[in-house]
Amino acid sequence: MSHDSRPSLTEARTAAVIPAAGRGVRLGPGAPKALRALGGTPMLVHAVRAMAASRAVSLVVVVAPPDGASEVKSLLDAHALPERTDFLVVPGGESRQESVRLGLDALPPEYDIVLVHDAARPLVPVDTVDAVIEAVRDGAPAVVPALPLADTVKEVEPAVAAGEPEPVVATPVRARLRAVQTPQGFDRAALIRAHDEITEDVTDDASMIERLGLRVVVVPGHEEAFKVTRPLDLVLAEAVLARRRLNDGF
């Protein structure tokens, strides 16, 4: 995996890119989802701290709404972030894919491992972050944390009108399915190639690596790395945060 002018991946430097340019419509009107408060602190700040909690991560790039980069920078400046980690805020694009690409473009050349993390997963534990980085260091071009599914899944023929009954087409074998989380980890060169060559919309960055025919591996995710998408998720996130504060004594 080592390249002529690059260090081996065992000594490679790791940066995290957090695309936070979306509005998060499913949480309802108000501030963009990433700026919603969680335990009195914006969700984005929790997500940045979660990445910086890994000793391997020395740079976090936050991709802000195109017209909100200065606001996001002020927000990060106003909160205590680990001193050993550098932070960078860049304006994003219209789509998540474009925002990730703009974050990648902002990375200095010495970073060979890139994490891409959802701002809406503010509570991912550091052990999960480290497990992803370790698997990239071990040679996987792309690594995703994932959990087995608790529910049986049905493939359906989508209804024409919302709320109509939908015919079941198939029942996939649950043991072979995983619910994917972030941060997803990548060999930088592979991710840049994927963004150069894959132009159609994908649901996550690892899907782009799959389209290239490169290997994507799964490592165990964590139940606290859930995505805060709906109002009920905020309630759950507040409860997790309250329990952590009780356990950590702060």
Short mmCIF file of C-alpha atoms in Angstrom, two decimals:
data_model
loop_
_atom_site.label_atom_id
_atom_site.label_comp_id
_atom_site.label_asym_id
_atom_site.label_seq_id
_atom_site.Cartn_x
_atom_site.Cartn_y
_atom_site.Cartn_z
CA MET A 1 0.00 0.00 0.00
CA SER A 2 2.93 2.38 0.36
CA HIS A 3 3.56 4.80 -2.48
CA ASP A 4 6.86 6.21 -3.71
CA SER A 5 6.56 9.61 -2.08
CA ARG A 6 4.17 8.67 0.72
CA PRO A 7 4.79 7.17 4.16
CA SER A 8 3.60 3.64 4.84
CA LEU A 9 0.04 3.56 6.13
CA THR A 10 1.23 2.45 9.57
CA GLU A 11 2.76 5.92 9.99
CA ALA A 12 0.25 7.76 7.81
CA ARG A 13 -1.41 10.89 9.13
CA THR A 14 -5.17 10.94 9.49
CA ALA A 15 -7.59 13.79 8.78
CA ALA A 16 -11.36 13.84 9.22
CA VAL A 17 -13.80 15.58 6.87
CA ILE A 18 -17.23 16.47 8.28
CA PRO A 19 -19.74 17.58 5.62
CA ALA A 20 -22.12 19.88 7.50
CA ALA A 21 -23.64 21.92 4.69
CA GLY A 22 -27.10 20.28 4.75
CA ARG A 23 -30.23 21.71 6.31
CA GLY A 24 -31.68 18.59 7.93
CA VAL A 25 -35.29 19.11 6.89
CA ARG A 26 -36.59 16.00 8.71
CA LEU A 27 -35.89 17.62 12.08
CA GLY A 28 -38.30 20.39 11.11
CA PRO A 29 -37.88 24.16 10.70
CA GLY A 30 -35.19 26.15 12.45
CA ALA A 31 -31.41 26.02 12.47
CA PRO A 32 -29.56 23.62 10.14
CA LYS A 33 -29.43 20.17 11.75
CA ALA A 34 -25.70 20.30 12.47
CA LEU A 35 -26.17 23.50 14.50
CA ARG A 36 -29.02 22.15 16.67
CA ALA A 37 -28.11 22.09 20.35
CA LEU A 38 -27.48 18.81 22.11
CA GLY A 39 -26.86 19.13 25.84
CA GLY A 40 -26.48 22.88 25.27
CA THR A 41 -23.73 22.42 22.64
CA PRO A 42 -24.27 22.38 18.85
CA MET A 43 -24.36 18.87 17.39
CA LEU A 44 -21.54 19.80 15.01
CA VAL A 45 -19.22 20.61 17.92
CA HIS A 46 -19.94 17.18 19.44
CA ALA A 47 -19.12 15.55 16.08
CA VAL A 48 -15.86 17.51 15.75
CA ARG A 49 -14.86 16.56 19.31
CA ALA A 50 -15.68 12.90 18.56
CA MET A 51 -13.19 12.91 15.67
CA ALA A 52 -10.56 14.88 17.59
CA ALA A 53 -10.88 12.44 20.51
CA SER A 54 -8.81 9.97 18.47
CA ARG A 55 -5.12 10.57 18.98
CA ALA A 56 -4.56 9.51 15.37
CA VAL A 57 -6.64 12.43 13.99
CA SER A 58 -4.54 15.58 13.71
CA LEU A 59 -6.80 17.64 11.41
CA VAL A 60 -10.58 18.07 11.21
CA VAL A 61 -12.04 19.81 8.14
CA VAL A 62 -15.60 21.04 8.58
CA VAL A 63 -17.46 21.69 5.34
CA ALA A 64 -19.93 24.46 6.10
CA PRO A 65 -23.02 25.71 4.24
CA PRO A 66 -21.79 27.76 1.23
CA ASP A 67 -22.87 31.04 2.87
CA GLY A 68 -22.15 30.03 6.46
CA ALA A 69 -18.42 29.29 6.68
CA SER A 70 -17.64 32.31 8.90
CA GLU A 71 -20.58 31.48 11.21
CA VAL A 72 -19.36 27.88 11.60
CA LYS A 73 -15.78 29.07 12.20
CA SER A 74 -16.98 31.42 14.96
CA LEU A 75 -18.98 28.54 16.43
CA LEU A 76 -15.92 26.26 16.61
CA ASP A 77 -13.78 29.09 18.00
CA ALA A 78 -16.31 29.59 20.79
CA HIS A 79 -16.05 25.99 22.05
CA ALA A 80 -13.17 24.19 23.71
CA LEU A 81 -11.60 21.79 21.22
CA PRO A 82 -8.53 19.58 21.81
CA GLU A 83 -5.34 21.60 21.33
CA ARG A 84 -3.44 18.78 19.63
CA THR A 85 -5.87 18.85 16.67
CA ASP A 86 -5.98 21.45 13.89
CA PHE A 87 -9.32 22.68 12.54
CA LEU A 88 -10.25 24.06 9.16
CA VAL A 89 -13.62 25.36 7.88
CA VAL A 90 -14.33 25.45 4.15
CA PRO A 91 -17.54 26.34 2.27
CA GLY A 92 -19.44 23.37 0.87
CA GLY A 93 -21.41 22.63 -2.27
CA GLU A 94 -24.96 21.82 -3.30
CA SER A 95 -24.71 18.07 -2.63
CA ARG A 96 -23.05 16.00 0.08
CA GLN A 97 -20.75 14.50 -2.55
CA GLU A 98 -19.62 17.92 -3.71
CA SER A 99 -19.07 19.01 -0.10
CA VAL A 100 -16.90 15.96 0.66
CA ARG A 101 -14.89 16.71 -2.48
CA LEU A 102 -14.35 20.31 -1.38
CA GLY A 103 -13.21 19.02 2.02
CA LEU A 104 -10.78 16.64 0.31
CA ASP A 105 -9.44 19.48 -1.83
CA ALA A 106 -8.59 21.40 1.35
CA LEU A 107 -6.42 18.63 2.83
CA PRO A 108 -2.65 19.24 2.94
CA PRO A 109 -0.63 16.60 1.04
CA GLU A 110 0.77 14.87 4.14
CA TYR A 111 -2.56 13.24 5.03
CA ASP A 112 -2.89 9.73 3.60
CA ILE A 113 -5.89 8.46 5.58
CA VAL A 114 -9.20 10.32 5.43
CA LEU A 115 -12.25 9.82 7.61
CA VAL A 116 -15.60 11.09 6.38
CA HIS A 117 -18.05 11.61 9.23
CA ASP A 118 -21.69 12.71 9.43
CA ALA A 119 -22.21 15.80 11.57
CA ALA A 120 -25.51 14.14 12.55
CA ARG A 121 -23.66 11.31 14.36
CA PRO A 122 -22.40 13.39 17.29
CA LEU A 123 -21.91 10.60 19.84
CA VAL A 124 -19.72 8.04 18.06
CA PRO A 125 -17.26 6.59 20.63
CA VAL A 126 -13.53 7.02 20.08
CA ASP A 127 -12.99 3.24 20.02
CA THR A 128 -15.08 3.05 16.84
CA VAL A 129 -13.09 5.88 15.24
CA ASP A 130 -9.82 4.13 16.10
CA ALA A 131 -11.05 0.76 14.78
CA VAL A 132 -11.82 2.34 11.40
CA ILE A 133 -8.39 4.01 11.19
CA GLU A 134 -6.66 0.76 12.17
CA ALA A 135 -8.40 -1.18 9.40
CA VAL A 136 -7.30 1.39 6.79
CA ARG A 137 -3.75 1.17 8.16
CA ASP A 138 -3.99 -2.60 7.71
CA GLY A 139 -4.53 -2.07 3.99
CA ALA A 140 -8.26 -1.72 3.25
CA PRO A 141 -9.00 1.07 0.71
CA ALA A 142 -12.33 1.73 2.47
CA VAL A 143 -13.68 0.84 5.91
CA VAL A 144 -17.20 1.29 7.29
CA PRO A 145 -18.44 0.77 10.84
CA ALA A 146 -21.73 -1.13 10.81
CA LEU A 147 -24.20 -2.97 13.02
CA PRO A 148 -26.32 -6.09 12.46
CA LEU A 149 -29.99 -5.27 11.92
CA ALA A 150 -32.44 -5.76 14.77
CA ASP A 151 -35.46 -5.79 12.44
CA THR A 152 -36.36 -8.11 9.60
CA VAL A 153 -36.13 -6.17 6.32
CA LYS A 154 -38.59 -6.39 3.42
CA GLU A 155 -37.93 -5.26 -0.12
CA VAL A 156 -41.12 -3.70 -1.51
CA GLU A 157 -42.53 -2.18 -4.66
CA PRO A 158 -42.76 1.49 -3.56
CA ALA A 159 -46.28 2.93 -3.45
CA VAL A 160 -47.24 5.58 -5.99
CA ALA A 161 -49.07 7.61 -3.33
CA ALA A 162 -47.67 8.02 0.19
CA GLY A 163 -49.34 5.80 2.76
CA GLU A 164 -50.70 3.25 0.27
CA PRO A 165 -50.06 -0.47 0.98
CA GLU A 166 -46.86 -1.72 -0.71
CA PRO A 167 -46.45 -5.22 -2.15
CA VAL A 168 -43.50 -7.19 -0.70
CA VAL A 169 -41.04 -8.32 -3.37
CA ALA A 170 -38.49 -10.19 -1.23
CA THR A 171 -37.16 -10.74 2.29
CA PRO A 172 -33.34 -10.46 2.30
CA VAL A 173 -31.44 -12.76 4.67
CA ARG A 174 -30.92 -10.55 7.71
CA ALA A 175 -27.66 -12.24 8.77
CA ARG A 176 -25.99 -10.88 5.61
CA LEU A 177 -27.18 -7.28 6.12
CA ARG A 178 -25.58 -4.45 8.07
CA ALA A 179 -26.69 -0.92 8.94
CA VAL A 180 -23.81 1.37 8.01
CA GLN A 181 -22.54 4.23 10.19
CA THR A 182 -19.69 6.75 10.09
CA PRO A 183 -16.87 7.68 10.29
CA GLN A 184 -15.99 5.83 7.11
CA GLY A 185 -12.26 5.56 6.56
CA PHE A 186 -10.33 5.68 3.28
CA ASP A 187 -6.96 5.53 1.69
CA ARG A 188 -6.82 9.12 0.44
CA ALA A 189 -5.71 8.25 -3.10
CA ALA A 190 -8.58 5.77 -3.50
CA LEU A 191 -11.19 8.28 -2.28
CA ILE A 192 -9.90 11.03 -4.59
CA ARG A 193 -9.99 8.59 -7.52
CA ALA A 194 -13.57 7.66 -6.60
CA HIS A 195 -14.65 11.31 -6.56
CA ASP A 196 -12.94 11.85 -9.92
CA GLU A 197 -14.54 8.85 -11.62
CA ILE A 198 -17.96 8.32 -10.00
CA THR A 199 -20.37 11.09 -10.93
CA GLU A 200 -23.81 9.62 -10.17
CA ASP A 201 -25.42 10.13 -6.75
CA VAL A 202 -24.48 7.60 -4.07
CA THR A 203 -25.74 7.21 -0.51
CA ASP A 204 -22.29 7.04 1.10
CA ASP A 205 -18.64 7.43 0.18
CA ALA A 206 -17.87 3.72 0.49
CA SER A 207 -20.39 3.04 -2.31
CA MET A 208 -18.11 5.03 -4.63
CA ILE A 209 -15.18 2.78 -3.74
CA GLU A 210 -17.39 -0.27 -4.41
CA ARG A 211 -18.20 1.11 -7.88
CA LEU A 212 -14.46 1.21 -8.61
CA GLY A 213 -14.29 -2.50 -7.76
CA LEU A 214 -12.02 -1.89 -4.77
CA ARG A 215 -12.33 -3.71 -1.44
CA VAL A 216 -14.60 -2.28 1.24
CA VAL A 217 -14.56 -3.90 4.69
CA VAL A 218 -16.86 -3.58 7.69
CA VAL A 219 -15.75 -3.19 11.31
CA PRO A 220 -18.13 -3.32 14.29
CA GLY A 221 -20.05 -0.09 14.75
CA HIS A 222 -21.60 1.16 17.99
CA GLU A 223 -25.20 1.74 19.01
CA GLU A 224 -24.30 5.29 20.18
CA ALA A 225 -23.12 6.22 16.67
CA PHE A 226 -26.74 6.53 15.54
CA LYS A 227 -27.79 9.34 13.20
CA VAL A 228 -29.83 12.19 14.66
CA THR A 229 -32.44 12.65 11.96
CA ARG A 230 -35.84 12.93 13.64
CA PRO A 231 -37.05 14.65 16.83
CA LEU A 232 -37.09 11.32 18.70
CA ASP A 233 -33.38 10.86 17.92
CA LEU A 234 -32.66 14.13 19.72
CA VAL A 235 -34.42 12.79 22.81
CA LEU A 236 -32.29 9.62 22.66
CA ALA A 237 -29.09 11.62 22.09
CA GLU A 238 -29.83 13.83 25.13
CA ALA A 239 -30.35 10.68 27.22
CA VAL A 240 -27.02 9.17 26.06
CA LEU A 241 -25.24 12.45 26.81
CA ALA A 242 -26.84 12.69 30.27
CA ARG A 243 -25.73 9.11 31.06
CA ARG A 244 -22.18 9.84 29.90
CA ARG A 245 -21.99 12.95 32.07
CA LEU A 246 -23.18 10.93 35.04
CA ASN A 247 -20.61 8.20 34.39
CA ASP A 248 -17.74 10.59 33.61
CA GLY A 249 -18.55 12.88 36.50
CA PHE A 250 -18.73 16.14 34.57
#
